[in-house]
Coordinates of C-alpha atoms in Angstrom, one line a residue:
M7 CA -3.8 37.7 68.2
Y8 CA -1.4 37.5 65.3
K9 CA 0.6 34.8 67.0
H10 CA -2.5 32.6 67.4
A11 CA -3.6 33.3 63.8
W12 CA -0.2 32.1 62.6
K13 CA -0.5 29.0 64.7
R14 CA -3.9 28.3 63.1
L15 CA -2.5 29.0 59.7
G16 CA 0.5 26.7 60.4
K17 CA -1.9 23.9 61.3
Y18 CA -3.7 24.3 57.9
V19 CA -0.4 24.3 56.1
V20 CA 0.7 21.1 57.8
L21 CA -2.7 19.6 57.0
L22 CA -2.5 20.5 53.3
L23 CA 1.0 19.1 53.1
A24 CA -0.2 15.8 54.7
V25 CA -3.1 15.6 52.1
F26 CA -0.6 16.2 49.3
V27 CA 1.7 13.5 50.5
L28 CA -1.3 11.1 50.9
L29 CA -2.5 11.8 47.4
A30 CA 0.9 11.5 45.9
T31 CA 1.6 8.1 47.6
A32 CA -1.9 6.9 46.5
A33 CA -1.6 8.1 42.9
P34 CA -1.5 5.5 40.2
A35 CA 2.0 4.5 39.2
E36 CA 1.5 5.8 35.6
L37 CA 0.9 9.3 36.9
L38 CA 4.2 9.3 38.8
A39 CA 6.3 7.6 36.2
A40 CA 9.3 9.5 34.8
D41 CA 8.9 11.1 31.5
P42 CA 10.3 9.0 28.6
P43 CA 13.9 9.7 27.7
H44 CA 14.4 12.5 25.2
D45 CA 15.9 10.0 22.8
A46 CA 13.0 7.5 23.1
E47 CA 12.4 7.4 19.3
L48 CA 16.0 6.6 18.6
R49 CA 16.0 3.8 21.3
N50 CA 12.7 2.4 20.1
A51 CA 14.2 1.9 16.6
L52 CA 16.8 -0.5 18.0
G53 CA 16.5 -4.2 17.3
P54 CA 17.1 -6.7 20.2
N55 CA 20.6 -7.5 19.0
D56 CA 21.7 -4.1 17.9
I57 CA 25.0 -2.7 19.4
V58 CA 25.2 1.0 20.0
I59 CA 28.4 2.8 21.0
D60 CA 27.8 6.4 22.2
N61 CA 30.2 9.3 22.3
T62 CA 30.5 8.9 26.1
D63 CA 31.4 5.2 26.0
S64 CA 34.9 3.9 26.6
G65 CA 35.3 2.6 23.0
V66 CA 35.5 6.1 21.7
T67 CA 38.9 7.9 21.1
R68 CA 39.5 11.4 19.8
S69 CA 42.2 13.5 18.3
G70 CA 42.0 17.3 18.8
S71 CA 39.6 19.2 21.0
W72 CA 35.8 18.4 20.9
S73 CA 33.1 20.3 22.7
T74 CA 29.9 18.7 24.2
G75 CA 26.4 19.9 23.5
T76 CA 22.8 19.2 24.5
S77 CA 20.8 21.4 22.2
N78 CA 17.9 19.8 20.3
P79 CA 16.9 17.1 22.8
G80 CA 15.3 14.2 21.0
K81 CA 17.7 14.6 18.1
Y82 CA 20.7 13.0 19.7
F83 CA 21.4 9.8 21.6
G84 CA 22.3 9.6 25.2
A85 CA 23.4 12.3 27.5
N86 CA 25.0 14.6 24.9
Y87 CA 26.9 14.8 21.6
E88 CA 30.2 16.3 20.6
F89 CA 31.1 18.9 18.0
V90 CA 33.8 21.0 16.4
N91 CA 33.7 23.9 14.0
G92 CA 35.4 22.3 10.9
A93 CA 35.4 25.6 9.1
Q94 CA 38.2 26.7 11.4
G95 CA 40.6 24.5 9.5
Q96 CA 41.5 22.0 12.2
N97 CA 41.7 18.2 11.8
Q98 CA 39.9 16.7 14.7
T99 CA 38.8 13.0 14.5
I100 CA 36.6 10.8 16.6
R101 CA 36.8 7.0 16.3
Y102 CA 34.2 4.4 17.5
N103 CA 35.5 0.9 18.1
P104 CA 32.6 -1.5 19.0
T105 CA 33.0 -4.9 20.6
L106 CA 31.1 -7.2 18.3
P107 CA 30.1 -10.5 19.8
Q108 CA 30.3 -12.5 16.6
A109 CA 31.6 -12.1 13.1
G110 CA 29.0 -11.3 10.4
V111 CA 27.2 -8.7 8.4
Y112 CA 26.1 -5.6 10.1
E113 CA 24.3 -2.5 8.9
V114 CA 26.1 0.6 10.3
Y115 CA 24.3 3.8 11.2
I116 CA 25.3 7.1 12.8
V117 CA 23.1 9.8 14.4
F118 CA 23.6 13.6 14.5
S119 CA 21.5 16.7 15.0
S120 CA 21.1 18.6 11.7
S121 CA 21.0 22.4 11.3
S122 CA 21.8 25.0 8.6
N123 CA 25.2 25.7 10.3
R124 CA 26.4 22.1 10.0
A125 CA 28.9 20.9 7.5
D126 CA 27.6 19.3 4.3
N127 CA 30.8 17.5 3.6
V128 CA 31.7 15.4 6.6
T129 CA 34.1 12.5 5.9
V130 CA 33.0 9.3 7.6
Q131 CA 35.1 6.1 7.3
V132 CA 34.0 2.5 8.0
S133 CA 36.8 0.0 8.6
H134 CA 35.5 -3.6 8.0
Q135 CA 36.8 -6.9 6.7
G136 CA 36.7 -5.7 3.1
G137 CA 38.8 -2.6 3.7
I138 CA 37.9 1.0 4.5
T139 CA 34.9 2.6 2.9
T140 CA 34.8 6.4 2.9
Q141 CA 31.7 8.5 2.2
T142 CA 30.6 12.1 2.6
V143 CA 27.7 12.9 4.8
N144 CA 25.6 16.1 4.6
Q145 CA 24.8 17.0 8.2
K146 CA 22.6 20.0 7.3
K147 CA 19.7 17.5 6.9
N148 CA 18.5 14.0 7.8
G149 CA 19.4 14.6 11.5
G150 CA 17.7 13.1 14.5
V151 CA 17.4 9.6 12.9
W152 CA 19.6 6.6 12.4
Y153 CA 21.5 7.6 9.2
P154 CA 22.7 4.4 7.3
L155 CA 26.3 4.2 6.1
G156 CA 25.9 0.8 4.5
T157 CA 26.1 -2.9 5.2
F158 CA 29.5 -4.4 5.8
S159 CA 31.2 -7.7 7.1
F160 CA 33.0 -7.4 10.4
A161 CA 35.2 -9.8 12.4
A162 CA 34.2 -10.5 16.0
G163 CA 35.8 -8.2 18.5
S164 CA 37.0 -4.6 18.2
S165 CA 39.0 -4.5 15.0
G166 CA 36.3 -2.7 13.0
Y167 CA 35.6 1.0 13.6
V168 CA 33.8 4.1 12.3
R169 CA 35.8 7.4 12.2
I170 CA 34.4 10.9 11.7
N171 CA 36.9 13.5 10.4
S172 CA 36.4 17.3 10.5
A173 CA 39.3 18.0 8.0
G174 CA 38.2 20.2 5.1
T175 CA 34.6 20.6 6.3
N176 CA 32.7 23.8 5.9
G177 CA 30.7 24.0 9.1
Y178 CA 30.0 22.3 12.5
V179 CA 30.7 18.6 12.6
M180 CA 28.5 16.5 14.9
A181 CA 29.7 13.3 16.5
D182 CA 27.1 11.3 18.6
A183 CA 26.4 7.6 18.5
V184 CA 27.1 4.7 16.1
R185 CA 24.8 1.7 15.7
F186 CA 25.7 -1.8 14.4
A187 CA 22.5 -3.7 13.5
V188 CA 22.0 -7.2 12.2
P189 CA 20.1 -6.7 8.9
V190 CA 16.5 -8.0 8.8
P191 CA 15.9 -9.5 5.3
D192 CA 13.1 -7.9 3.3
P193 CA 10.2 -10.2 2.4
E194 CA 10.5 -12.1 -0.9
N195 CA 6.8 -11.5 -1.8
P196 CA 4.7 -8.3 -1.7
G197 CA 2.2 -10.0 0.6
P198 CA -0.2 -12.9 0.8
L199 CA -1.7 -14.4 -2.3
A200 CA -4.5 -12.2 -3.7
V201 CA -7.8 -13.9 -4.1
N202 CA -10.0 -11.1 -5.3
D203 CA -11.2 -10.9 -8.9
P204 CA -13.0 -8.1 -10.7
L205 CA -16.8 -8.1 -10.4
G206 CA -18.5 -7.3 -13.6
P207 CA -19.8 -6.5 -16.0
I208 CA -16.6 -4.9 -17.3
I209 CA -16.7 -1.2 -18.0
F210 CA -13.8 -0.8 -20.4
R211 CA -10.6 -2.6 -21.6
S212 CA -7.9 -1.4 -23.9
G213 CA -4.2 -1.4 -24.7
F214 CA -2.8 1.3 -26.9
E215 CA -2.7 -0.5 -30.2
P216 CA -3.6 1.2 -33.6
G217 CA -7.1 2.4 -33.3
S218 CA -6.4 4.1 -30.0
A219 CA -5.2 7.6 -30.8
G220 CA -3.8 10.3 -28.7
V221 CA -5.2 13.8 -29.2
A222 CA -2.4 16.3 -29.4
S223 CA -2.4 19.4 -27.3
P224 CA -3.2 22.5 -29.3
S225 CA -0.2 24.3 -27.8
D226 CA 2.3 21.5 -28.1
S227 CA 1.9 18.6 -30.5
G228 CA 4.5 16.6 -28.6
L229 CA 2.1 15.6 -25.8
I230 CA -1.5 14.4 -25.6
T231 CA -4.6 15.7 -23.7
R232 CA -7.0 12.8 -24.4
I233 CA -7.2 9.4 -26.1
T234 CA -10.0 8.5 -28.5
G235 CA -10.8 5.6 -30.8
T236 CA -11.0 1.8 -30.4
D237 CA -8.3 -0.7 -29.6
N238 CA -9.3 -3.5 -31.9
S239 CA -6.8 -6.0 -30.4
V240 CA -9.2 -6.6 -27.5
S241 CA -13.0 -7.2 -27.4
V242 CA -15.8 -4.8 -26.6
P243 CA -16.1 -2.7 -24.5
N244 CA -12.9 -1.1 -26.0
N245 CA -13.8 2.4 -27.2
W246 CA -12.3 5.3 -25.2
T247 CA -15.2 7.6 -25.7
T248 CA -18.2 5.3 -25.9
H249 CA -17.3 2.9 -23.2
L250 CA -14.8 4.7 -20.9
D251 CA -16.1 8.3 -20.9
G252 CA -19.6 6.9 -21.6
Y253 CA -19.8 4.9 -18.4
S254 CA -22.6 6.4 -16.3
K255 CA -20.5 7.1 -13.3
F256 CA -17.4 8.5 -15.1
G257 CA -17.0 12.0 -16.4
E258 CA -14.1 12.1 -18.8
L259 CA -10.4 11.1 -18.9
V260 CA -7.9 13.8 -19.6
F261 CA -4.1 14.2 -19.3
E262 CA -2.6 17.0 -17.3
Y263 CA 1.0 18.3 -16.8
H264 CA 2.7 20.5 -14.2
S265 CA 4.5 22.8 -14.1
G266 CA 5.0 25.1 -17.0
G267 CA 1.9 24.1 -18.9
D268 CA 2.1 22.1 -22.1
N269 CA 5.8 21.7 -22.6
S270 CA 6.9 18.4 -24.1
A271 CA 10.6 19.3 -23.7
A272 CA 10.1 18.9 -19.9
R273 CA 7.3 16.3 -19.6
Y274 CA 4.8 14.4 -21.7
A275 CA 2.4 11.5 -22.1
R276 CA 2.5 9.8 -25.5
I277 CA 1.5 6.5 -27.2
V278 CA 4.8 4.9 -28.3
N279 CA 6.3 1.7 -29.6
D280 CA 7.0 -0.6 -26.6
P281 CA 10.8 -0.2 -26.0
T282 CA 10.9 -2.8 -23.3
P283 CA 12.6 -6.2 -23.8
G284 CA 10.2 -8.5 -25.8
G285 CA 7.9 -5.5 -26.6
S286 CA 8.3 -5.5 -30.3
G287 CA 5.0 -4.8 -32.1
N288 CA 3.3 -3.6 -29.0
K289 CA 2.2 0.0 -28.2
V290 CA 2.3 1.5 -24.7
L291 CA 1.5 4.8 -22.9
Q292 CA 4.7 6.5 -21.9
Y293 CA 5.0 9.0 -19.1
W294 CA 8.2 11.0 -19.3
L295 CA 9.3 13.6 -16.7
G296 CA 12.7 15.2 -17.6
S297 CA 12.4 18.5 -15.8
S298 CA 10.0 20.2 -13.3
G299 CA 10.2 23.4 -15.5
G300 CA 11.1 26.9 -14.5
T301 CA 11.0 27.6 -10.8
A302 CA 8.3 25.0 -10.1
D303 CA 8.9 22.9 -7.0
R304 CA 7.4 19.8 -8.5
G305 CA 6.6 18.1 -11.8
R306 CA 3.8 15.7 -12.9
V307 CA 2.3 13.8 -15.8
Q308 CA -1.1 12.3 -15.0
A309 CA -4.4 10.9 -16.3
L310 CA -7.4 12.4 -14.5
L311 CA -10.9 10.9 -14.5
R312 CA -12.8 14.0 -13.6
N313 CA -16.4 15.1 -12.9
N314 CA -17.5 11.6 -11.9
T315 CA -20.9 11.0 -10.4
N316 CA -21.8 8.7 -7.5
L317 CA -18.6 6.7 -8.0
T318 CA -18.5 5.1 -4.5
E319 CA -16.3 2.2 -5.6
V320 CA -14.2 1.2 -8.6
F321 CA -11.7 -1.6 -9.5
Y322 CA -9.1 -1.4 -12.2
K323 CA -6.3 -3.4 -13.6
F324 CA -3.1 -2.4 -15.5
R325 CA 0.4 -3.3 -16.4
M326 CA 3.2 -0.9 -15.3
Y327 CA 6.9 -0.7 -16.2
L328 CA 9.2 1.4 -14.0
H329 CA 12.0 2.5 -16.3
P330 CA 15.6 1.6 -15.1
D331 CA 16.5 5.3 -15.0
I332 CA 14.5 5.4 -11.8
E333 CA 17.4 3.4 -10.2
L334 CA 19.4 6.7 -10.3
V335 CA 17.3 7.8 -7.4
K336 CA 19.1 5.3 -5.2
E337 CA 22.4 7.2 -5.6
S338 CA 21.0 9.8 -3.3
A339 CA 21.2 9.4 0.5
D340 CA 18.0 11.3 0.9
P341 CA 14.7 9.6 1.4
N342 CA 12.2 10.4 -1.4
G343 CA 9.0 11.1 0.5
W344 CA 6.6 11.0 -2.5
F345 CA 6.7 9.6 -5.9
T346 CA 3.0 9.2 -6.6
L347 CA 1.7 6.5 -9.0
A348 CA -2.1 6.8 -8.3
E349 CA -4.3 9.2 -6.3
F350 CA -7.9 9.1 -5.3
W351 CA -9.9 12.3 -4.3
N352 CA -13.1 12.4 -2.4
Q353 CA -14.1 16.0 -2.8
P354 CA -10.8 17.6 -4.1
S355 CA -9.7 20.8 -2.4
W356 CA -9.4 22.7 -5.7
T357 CA -13.0 22.2 -6.8
T358 CA -15.7 24.7 -6.2
G359 CA -17.6 24.4 -2.9
A360 CA -15.2 21.8 -1.4
Q361 CA -15.6 21.6 2.4
Y362 CA -14.1 18.2 3.3
P363 CA -11.3 17.3 1.0
F364 CA -9.7 13.9 1.3
R365 CA -7.2 11.9 -0.8
I366 CA -5.5 8.5 -0.9
S367 CA -2.1 8.5 -2.4
L368 CA -0.1 5.4 -3.6
N369 CA 3.6 6.2 -3.6
L370 CA 6.9 4.6 -4.6
T371 CA 9.3 5.5 -1.7
K372 CA 13.0 5.0 -0.8
E373 CA 14.3 5.2 2.8
L374 CA 17.2 7.2 4.0
G375 CA 20.6 5.9 2.7
V376 CA 22.4 5.3 -0.6
G377 CA 21.3 2.2 -2.5
K378 CA 18.2 1.7 -0.4
P379 CA 15.4 -0.3 -2.3
F380 CA 12.1 1.1 -3.4
K381 CA 9.0 0.3 -1.4
F382 CA 5.2 1.0 -1.8
R383 CA 3.4 3.3 0.6
V384 CA -0.2 4.4 0.8
S385 CA -1.8 7.1 3.0
G386 CA -5.2 8.6 3.6
Q387 CA -5.1 12.3 4.3
T388 CA -7.4 15.3 4.8
T389 CA -6.4 18.8 3.5
P390 CA -7.6 22.3 4.1
T391 CA -10.1 23.8 1.8
S392 CA -7.9 26.8 1.0
G393 CA -5.4 26.5 -1.7
G394 CA -5.2 24.1 -4.6
E395 CA -4.2 20.5 -5.0
D396 CA -0.6 21.4 -4.3
T397 CA -1.1 22.4 -0.7
E398 CA 1.3 20.7 1.6
E399 CA -0.9 21.1 4.7
F400 CA -2.2 17.5 4.7
T401 CA -3.2 15.7 7.9
T402 CA -2.5 12.0 7.7
L403 CA -5.3 9.8 9.1
W404 CA -3.7 6.5 8.3
E405 CA -0.6 5.2 6.5
E406 CA 0.9 1.8 5.6
K407 CA 4.2 0.9 4.0
N408 CA 5.0 -2.4 2.3
H409 CA 8.5 -3.8 2.8
W410 CA 8.8 -5.8 -0.4
N411 CA 11.6 -4.5 -2.7
V412 CA 9.9 -3.0 -5.8
P413 CA 11.8 -3.9 -9.0
T414 CA 12.4 -1.6 -12.0
G415 CA 13.0 -2.8 -15.6
T416 CA 10.3 -5.4 -15.5
W417 CA 6.5 -5.3 -16.1
L418 CA 4.3 -5.5 -13.1
E419 CA 0.6 -6.4 -13.3
G420 CA -1.4 -4.3 -10.8
E421 CA -4.9 -3.9 -9.6
L422 CA -6.5 -1.3 -7.4
Y423 CA -9.8 -1.0 -5.6
Y424 CA -11.4 1.9 -3.8
K425 CA -14.6 1.7 -1.8
Q426 CA -16.1 4.7 0.0
G427 CA -16.6 4.1 3.7
N428 CA -15.8 5.0 7.3
A429 CA -13.2 3.4 9.6
G430 CA -15.1 0.1 9.5
T431 CA -16.4 0.0 5.9
G432 CA -14.0 2.0 3.7
R433 CA -11.5 -0.1 1.8
F434 CA -8.4 0.4 -0.3
Y435 CA -6.8 -2.6 -2.0
F436 CA -3.7 -2.9 -4.1
A437 CA -2.3 -6.1 -5.5
I438 CA 0.8 -6.7 -7.7
A439 CA 2.2 -9.6 -9.7
P440 CA 5.8 -9.4 -11.1
E441 CA 5.9 -10.6 -14.6
G442 CA 5.4 -14.3 -14.6
G443 CA 4.8 -14.3 -10.8
E444 CA 1.7 -14.8 -8.6
K445 CA -0.6 -12.0 -7.7
R446 CA 0.0 -10.8 -4.2
A447 CA -1.9 -8.3 -2.0
V448 CA 0.4 -5.4 -1.2
F449 CA -2.3 -3.5 0.8
D450 CA -5.8 -4.4 1.9
I451 CA -6.8 -1.6 4.2
T452 CA -10.1 -1.1 6.0
N453 CA -10.3 2.6 7.1
W454 CA -11.7 6.0 6.3
T455 CA -11.7 6.7 2.5
Y456 CA -13.4 10.0 2.8
H457 CA -13.2 12.9 5.3
P458 CA -14.5 11.8 8.7
Q459 CA -16.4 15.1 9.1
N460 CA -18.1 14.9 5.7
P461 CA -21.8 14.3 6.4
A462 CA -22.6 13.4 2.8
P463 CA -19.6 12.0 0.9
A464 CA -20.3 11.8 -2.9
G465 CA -17.6 9.3 -4.0
L466 CA -14.6 9.8 -6.2
T467 CA -15.4 13.0 -8.0
H468 CA -11.9 13.0 -9.3
F469 CA -9.1 10.4 -9.3
H470 CA -5.8 9.8 -11.0
P471 CA -5.5 6.1 -12.0
F472 CA -2.1 6.6 -13.6
K473 CA 0.2 9.2 -12.3
L474 CA 3.9 10.3 -12.3
Y475 CA 4.3 13.1 -9.7
T476 CA 7.3 14.0 -7.6
S477 CA 9.5 16.9 -6.4
R478 CA 11.7 19.2 -8.4
S479 CA 14.8 18.0 -6.5
L480 CA 14.2 14.3 -7.3
T481 CA 13.4 15.1 -10.9
N482 CA 16.5 17.2 -11.4
F483 CA 18.7 14.7 -9.4
V484 CA 17.9 12.1 -12.1
K485 CA 18.2 14.6 -14.9
D486 CA 21.7 15.7 -13.7
R487 CA 22.8 12.0 -14.0
G488 CA 21.7 11.7 -17.6
G489 CA 18.3 10.1 -16.9
A490 CA 14.6 10.9 -16.9
L491 CA 11.8 9.6 -14.7
Q492 CA 9.7 7.3 -16.9
V493 CA 6.7 5.0 -16.4
Y494 CA 5.0 2.9 -19.1
W495 CA 1.4 1.7 -18.9
D496 CA -0.5 -1.0 -20.8
D497 CA -3.5 -3.3 -20.8
I498 CA -6.0 -1.2 -18.8
Q499 CA -9.3 -2.6 -17.5
F500 CA -12.0 -0.9 -15.4
W501 CA -14.7 -2.8 -13.5
P502 CA -17.4 -1.7 -11.1
S503 CA -16.2 -3.7 -8.1
M504 CA -14.3 -6.8 -6.9
A505 CA -14.9 -9.9 -4.8
P506 CA -13.2 -13.1 -3.8
D507 CA -16.0 -15.1 -5.6
A508 CA -16.2 -12.7 -8.5
A509 CA -15.5 -15.5 -11.0
L510 CA -18.5 -17.4 -9.8
R511 CA -20.7 -14.3 -9.7
N512 CA -19.6 -13.1 -13.1
A513 CA -20.6 -16.4 -14.6
L514 CA -24.2 -15.8 -13.6
G515 CA -26.8 -14.9 -16.2
P516 CA -29.5 -12.3 -15.6
G517 CA -32.2 -14.9 -14.8
D518 CA -30.1 -17.3 -12.7
I519 CA -31.2 -18.2 -9.2
V520 CA -28.6 -18.9 -6.5
V521 CA -29.3 -20.4 -3.1
D522 CA -26.2 -20.2 -0.9
N523 CA -25.4 -22.3 2.2
S524 CA -25.9 -19.3 4.4
D525 CA -29.3 -18.3 2.9
S526 CA -32.6 -18.9 4.6
G527 CA -33.5 -21.2 1.7
A528 CA -30.7 -23.6 2.7
V529 CA -32.0 -25.7 5.7
K530 CA -29.5 -28.0 7.6
T531 CA -30.1 -31.1 9.7
G532 CA -27.4 -32.3 12.0
T533 CA -24.2 -30.5 12.9
W534 CA -22.2 -28.6 10.2
S535 CA -19.1 -26.5 10.6
A536 CA -18.5 -23.2 8.7
G537 CA -15.3 -22.8 6.8
T538 CA -13.5 -20.0 5.0
S539 CA -10.3 -21.7 3.7
N540 CA -9.4 -21.2 0.1
P541 CA -11.1 -17.8 -0.4
G542 CA -12.0 -17.1 -4.0
K543 CA -12.9 -20.8 -4.5
F544 CA -16.3 -20.7 -2.8
Y545 CA -19.4 -18.6 -3.2
G546 CA -20.4 -16.0 -0.6
S547 CA -19.0 -15.5 2.9
N548 CA -18.3 -19.2 3.7
Y549 CA -19.2 -22.8 3.1
H550 CA -20.3 -25.7 5.5
Y551 CA -18.6 -29.0 5.9
V552 CA -18.9 -32.4 7.7
N553 CA -16.1 -35.0 8.0
N554 CA -17.2 -38.7 7.7
G555 CA -20.8 -37.8 7.8
T556 CA -23.6 -39.8 9.4
G557 CA -26.6 -38.5 7.5
Q558 CA -26.4 -34.7 8.0
T559 CA -28.2 -32.9 5.1
V560 CA -28.6 -29.5 3.6
R561 CA -31.7 -28.8 1.5
Y562 CA -31.6 -25.9 -1.0
T563 CA -35.1 -24.7 -1.9
P564 CA -35.2 -22.1 -4.8
N565 CA -38.1 -19.8 -5.6
I566 CA -38.6 -20.6 -9.2
P567 CA -40.3 -17.6 -10.9
T568 CA -41.4 -19.5 -14.1
A569 CA -41.9 -23.1 -14.7
G570 CA -39.4 -24.6 -17.2
T571 CA -36.2 -26.4 -17.8
Y572 CA -33.2 -25.3 -15.7
R573 CA -29.6 -26.4 -15.6
V574 CA -28.4 -27.1 -12.0
Y575 CA -24.9 -26.4 -10.8
V576 CA -23.1 -26.7 -7.5
T577 CA -19.9 -25.3 -6.0
F578 CA -17.4 -26.9 -3.7
T579 CA -13.7 -26.5 -2.8
G580 CA -12.1 -29.6 -4.1
A581 CA -9.2 -31.4 -2.3
A582 CA -7.7 -34.8 -1.8
N583 CA -9.4 -35.2 1.7
R584 CA -12.9 -34.7 0.3
S585 CA -15.5 -37.4 -0.4
N586 CA -15.5 -38.8 -3.9
S587 CA -19.1 -39.8 -3.9
V588 CA -21.3 -37.0 -2.5
P589 CA -25.0 -37.6 -3.4
Y590 CA -27.1 -34.6 -4.6
T591 CA -30.8 -35.4 -4.7
I592 CA -32.8 -33.2 -7.2
Y593 CA -36.5 -33.1 -6.5
H594 CA -38.3 -31.5 -9.5
N595 CA -42.0 -31.6 -10.7
G596 CA -42.7 -34.5 -8.3
Q597 CA -39.7 -36.6 -9.5
T598 CA -36.5 -37.4 -7.8
H599 CA -33.0 -37.8 -9.4
T600 CA -29.7 -38.3 -7.7
A601 CA -26.4 -37.1 -9.0
T602 CA -23.1 -38.2 -7.4
V603 CA -20.2 -35.7 -7.3
N604 CA -16.6 -36.4 -6.8
Q605 CA -15.5 -33.5 -4.5
R606 CA -11.8 -34.4 -4.8
I607 CA -11.5 -32.8 -8.2
T608 CA -9.9 -29.4 -8.3
S609 CA -10.5 -28.4 -11.9
Y610 CA -13.7 -26.7 -10.9
H611 CA -12.3 -24.2 -8.5
K612 CA -13.9 -20.8 -9.2
K613 CA -16.3 -22.6 -11.6
W614 CA -19.9 -23.9 -11.4
Y615 CA -20.1 -27.7 -11.5
P616 CA -23.1 -28.9 -13.6
I617 CA -25.2 -31.8 -12.3
G618 CA -27.9 -31.9 -14.9
E619 CA -30.9 -30.3 -16.6
Y620 CA -34.4 -30.7 -15.0
S621 CA -37.9 -29.4 -15.4
F622 CA -39.1 -27.4 -12.4
S623 CA -42.5 -26.1 -11.5
A624 CA -42.9 -22.5 -10.4
G625 CA -42.7 -21.7 -6.7
T626 CA -40.9 -23.3 -3.9
G627 CA -41.9 -26.9 -4.3
N628 CA -38.6 -28.1 -5.7
Y629 CA -35.2 -28.6 -4.0
V630 CA -31.6 -29.9 -4.2
Q631 CA -30.4 -31.8 -1.2
I632 CA -26.9 -33.0 0.0
N633 CA -26.8 -36.1 2.2
T634 CA -23.7 -37.2 4.0
A635 CA -24.9 -40.7 4.7
G636 CA -22.3 -43.3 3.6
T637 CA -19.7 -40.8 2.6
S638 CA -16.0 -41.0 3.5
G639 CA -14.0 -37.8 3.9
Y640 CA -15.1 -34.2 4.0
V641 CA -18.4 -33.2 2.4
I642 CA -18.6 -29.5 1.3
A643 CA -22.0 -27.7 1.1
D644 CA -21.7 -24.3 -0.7
A645 CA -24.1 -22.8 -3.3
V646 CA -26.5 -24.2 -5.8
R647 CA -27.3 -22.4 -9.0
F648 CA -30.4 -22.7 -11.3
E649 CA -29.9 -21.5 -14.8
P650 CA -33.1 -21.1 -17.0
L651 CA -32.7 -22.7 -20.5

């Protein structure tokens, strides 16, 4: 009986094995594909022309005895790495001789796995056409990534090398791979030309000229807690209390410091004489961070607009000067992860009843390596409700970094825009113009600007429009080299919103009537194409155009609320290929008049072009019509404006 039972069981086993084989052979390829190599991130960072020489390659020579290791997969390149205990007083070396296909400039990197038992004084030499460059690498940190040694010129072939020496080190020395990369130049501009303008009416404008007064802290007269008064060097609205704090959606602007409370020996914000080149006679707001104070792990100076109401969007402009002392940061090989210049909070975690905290942070960053340039980075993050603003448990939903090299020692004109919205409607925009340069969009991001789980976001209840916030280690690194972290601010403006056609919209009076080419009151005959070239120079979402027209028309019919005299304007994007004789027919009170417009002129970009004053009856019995008959070149049909006189 048992023998037959085993036979039956054997049949089932064979059947199951057959099914398994069948399923396996029929499984999609992606299910059977091998796992990615443990060093995939290191390999993915390589450029198409990069040359890597690993410790197992033939171009590597050693002196002394080296051991191989495979701990911390993903933190080393290839099959293994090699190591010695330098603290034992030996003098082992390992030398990497690449075969470079052509002479030129290469950026040289090494990789190692870091740990607390590693040496922090590893000698690394790079032999290149200019000689031998020696530097000390701390292998306790910055492991598992391509660590830059610098950019050097090499001859073709194998005359150049990188050598790691364990002599005099105080821990384990790691030797893994060396990478020679052809440098990719950083962009000359921060981004594309910025076309957005502030959409009014303006909320507040001010510099820091006499009339603007800092209110000293009761506990330390060397720093300010608020600004009051009026900057009479600019026009209304220019009062810090009446216009800035008095705006219906703003709470109040205050200045805050961390850590150690009010202590101007460590940090302060003050209104000072402009010390920058050419700044004589000007006043600016100075942020100065000389020490993080006591045992604090960070330091900050910041303006806070707090207790705001229903602030779902805001646009503001400023001038910013990054003091040359910040250049001292580049003497460190470490990356600086955060050096915050502005921060936007939708339901801050430190406020009562917060359930869905979310912040957007704009940072100045530096990558790993000595002498690396500064870049801008922005991130949108959620944070737990427990703890205060200083919690490090943030979850990054999105992040972008700009690759333009941010200069110090020069004024930068900046503008920022926040709009509350979800992944498809939220917006964060940052543009910058170096002094004397064109305004360029650094970031223009559409994504979540509040916590995705928040069922009823209430806007920016708190935000820091001007901030200097970074770590204790970075602050003290600059201090130890005789400097201090400093940022100057000037020429502040706040506006409700922004738009590419803001200049055209801001020119409108309260009783003006606009009929745009995309409105139902604009009726077309014939075939017209829609265009969006030259944003900022047309009204609305687009314009329409015809080339060498044959009688196509657009009729704009306004709904005139009150009979009377109106000045009529039109908009168009002027260019040399436009028609110089576009007829606009104005039908008013039963009369007809034709105005001919030269659309080749460019002096009316972002402006309304007047075509006359006419008496109109109330209602929809009047119109303005474009006719392409007899025109040569492109005819642009955009918006028509009726201004009551």
